[in-house]
XYZ file of C-alpha atoms in Angstrom:
180
model
C -61.600 -113.797 -45.539
C -59.807 -110.509 -45.029
C -58.138 -111.768 -41.951
C -56.856 -114.806 -43.680
C -55.473 -112.743 -46.661
C -53.769 -110.321 -44.164
C -52.307 -113.210 -42.305
C -50.933 -114.811 -45.502
C -49.616 -111.347 -46.541
C -47.732 -110.878 -43.359
C -46.265 -114.487 -43.566
C -45.242 -113.939 -47.098
C -43.554 -110.501 -46.248
C -41.719 -112.223 -43.205
C -40.509 -114.983 -45.388
C -39.468 -112.534 -48.098
C -37.218 -110.549 -45.584
C -35.943 -113.717 -43.959
C -34.690 -115.015 -47.358
C -33.040 -111.664 -48.169
C -31.218 -111.757 -44.666
C -30.117 -115.420 -45.191
C -28.898 -114.664 -48.792
C -26.915 -111.647 -47.510
C -25.392 -113.698 -44.705
C -24.299 -116.441 -47.167
C -22.796 -113.717 -49.474
C -20.961 -112.183 -46.589
C -19.533 -115.642 -45.389
C -18.375 -116.540 -48.868
C -16.725 -113.145 -49.392
C -14.823 -113.253 -46.017
C -13.767 -116.784 -46.486
C -12.653 -116.653 -50.107
C -12.239 -113.179 -51.391
C -11.542 -110.667 -48.724
C -9.847 -110.553 -45.338
C -11.286 -108.098 -42.882
C -8.927 -107.067 -39.928
C -8.565 -104.592 -37.198
C -4.911 -103.450 -36.355
C -4.534 -103.402 -32.572
C -0.991 -102.055 -32.364
C 1.139 -99.018 -33.566
C 3.496 -101.204 -35.491
C 2.342 -99.950 -38.908
C 1.888 -96.253 -37.976
C 1.617 -93.813 -39.837
C 0.413 -95.954 -42.722
C -2.163 -97.868 -40.578
C -3.051 -96.483 -37.214
C -3.911 -98.374 -34.089
C -7.558 -99.382 -34.203
C -7.838 -98.910 -38.046
C -9.987 -101.531 -39.873
C -8.531 -102.767 -43.170
C -9.529 -105.032 -46.134
C -7.205 -107.343 -47.967
C -7.575 -109.365 -51.047
C -7.210 -113.101 -50.702
C -7.124 -113.500 -54.469
C -4.101 -111.353 -55.234
C -1.448 -113.925 -54.557
C -3.183 -116.663 -56.484
C -2.233 -114.738 -59.684
C 0.808 -112.839 -58.654
C 3.840 -113.213 -56.269
C 4.080 -111.073 -53.242
C 6.601 -108.193 -53.706
C 8.749 -105.807 -51.810
C 6.569 -102.984 -50.311
C 3.210 -105.038 -50.265
C 1.515 -104.802 -47.021
C 0.181 -108.252 -46.101
C -2.082 -110.070 -43.494
C -0.472 -113.359 -42.476
C -0.387 -116.022 -39.942
C 2.283 -115.026 -37.341
C 5.164 -117.532 -37.684
C 5.558 -118.106 -33.903
C 1.973 -118.612 -33.167
C -0.265 -119.325 -36.304
C -3.470 -118.695 -34.291
C -2.509 -115.018 -34.489
C -2.720 -112.758 -37.644
C -0.209 -109.986 -38.247
C -0.119 -107.037 -40.620
C 3.516 -105.928 -41.849
C 5.192 -104.822 -45.019
C 7.337 -107.144 -47.170
C 10.942 -105.934 -47.187
C 12.942 -108.967 -48.271
C 11.925 -111.384 -50.998
C 13.061 -114.958 -51.469
C 16.845 -115.177 -52.073
C 17.494 -111.611 -50.667
C 20.119 -110.758 -48.090
C 18.687 -108.183 -45.622
C 21.196 -106.245 -43.368
C 20.080 -103.848 -40.540
C 22.844 -101.566 -39.570
C 23.219 -98.015 -38.379
C 19.405 -97.459 -38.275
C 19.087 -98.425 -42.031
C 17.925 -101.431 -43.950
C 20.246 -102.682 -46.708
C 19.328 -105.121 -49.401
C 21.689 -107.593 -51.265
C 24.996 -106.048 -49.999
C 24.042 -102.509 -51.206
C 26.051 -99.590 -49.918
C 22.842 -97.438 -49.808
C 20.049 -98.188 -47.361
C 16.508 -98.571 -48.777
C 14.585 -95.359 -49.310
C 11.394 -95.980 -47.266
C 9.163 -92.921 -47.344
C 6.407 -94.666 -45.469
C 8.347 -95.320 -42.203
C 7.128 -93.244 -39.263
C 10.592 -92.159 -38.030
C 14.240 -93.081 -38.393
C 15.142 -96.373 -36.779
C 16.939 -96.200 -33.452
C 20.352 -97.807 -34.183
C 20.910 -101.235 -32.475
C 23.206 -104.083 -33.076
C 23.732 -105.071 -36.622
C 21.467 -107.849 -37.969
C 21.881 -110.138 -40.914
C 19.183 -112.207 -42.658
C 19.187 -114.549 -45.665
C 15.660 -114.914 -46.834
C 14.934 -118.553 -47.746
C 13.143 -119.589 -51.134
C 9.304 -119.308 -50.689
C 9.669 -116.837 -47.714
C 9.545 -113.127 -47.076
C 11.209 -110.794 -44.529
C 8.614 -108.318 -43.143
C 8.916 -105.171 -41.085
C 6.562 -102.691 -39.475
C 6.547 -99.204 -40.783
C 6.920 -98.075 -37.201
C 10.251 -99.706 -36.762
C 10.820 -98.453 -33.253
C 7.585 -99.979 -32.038
C 7.267 -103.197 -34.060
C 7.613 -106.844 -33.242
C 8.518 -108.081 -36.722
C 11.002 -110.431 -38.610
C 13.929 -108.958 -36.519
C 12.464 -110.157 -33.338
C 10.621 -113.396 -34.130
C 11.902 -116.911 -33.244
C 10.983 -117.796 -36.852
C 12.027 -114.845 -38.950
C 10.374 -115.433 -42.269
C 6.754 -115.607 -43.456
C 6.317 -118.243 -46.066
C 4.109 -117.643 -48.952
C 1.399 -120.215 -47.810
C 0.923 -118.481 -44.657
C 0.066 -115.211 -46.281
C -3.737 -114.628 -46.054
C -4.183 -111.471 -48.019
C -2.648 -108.291 -49.552
C -3.930 -105.189 -47.793
C -5.780 -102.968 -50.254
C -7.462 -100.269 -48.236
C -8.545 -98.870 -44.777
C -12.303 -98.488 -44.402
C -12.439 -97.116 -40.720
C -11.992 -94.418 -39.728
C -12.469 -93.042 -43.293
C -11.596 -94.619 -46.535
C -7.865 -94.607 -47.672
C -6.131 -96.795 -50.325
C -2.971 -98.349 -48.814
C 0.482 -98.708 -50.556
């Protein structure tokens, strides 16, 4: 009799733990598919904001209610190969004119370059570049301009809104840091 009760108690305990693990797995899958995007940054293109190897979390819901805006750091499908995800900062919004000259980024024919306190170091000057951002698209650059494959270099220079996966919110490894 005691042996049967003990056996039933062990089975009940195993079933209890298994149901908790299954529920946790389902919650994690739903969170990752619909609410958050978890990513590891493999390159130095966003340094010093996001370092090589950092793990970040983005919100998949942000752009359901708001439009992406200049300065947002986003996770998106790389326009030249949508199987890859990239992380960059939005610089140009739909309808913007982006000129890169003398190591600076100029918006909408401004005489003054953007003030970008997040870039790692001044851009090494190169040939002048001119971009006109189409409707529904964004022009994106890495914060480490001298080591970033970004809108300046891609065959398809723009990230369309429907290809944006998430707005990056914070880094969780190594250490926690809100990202702007």
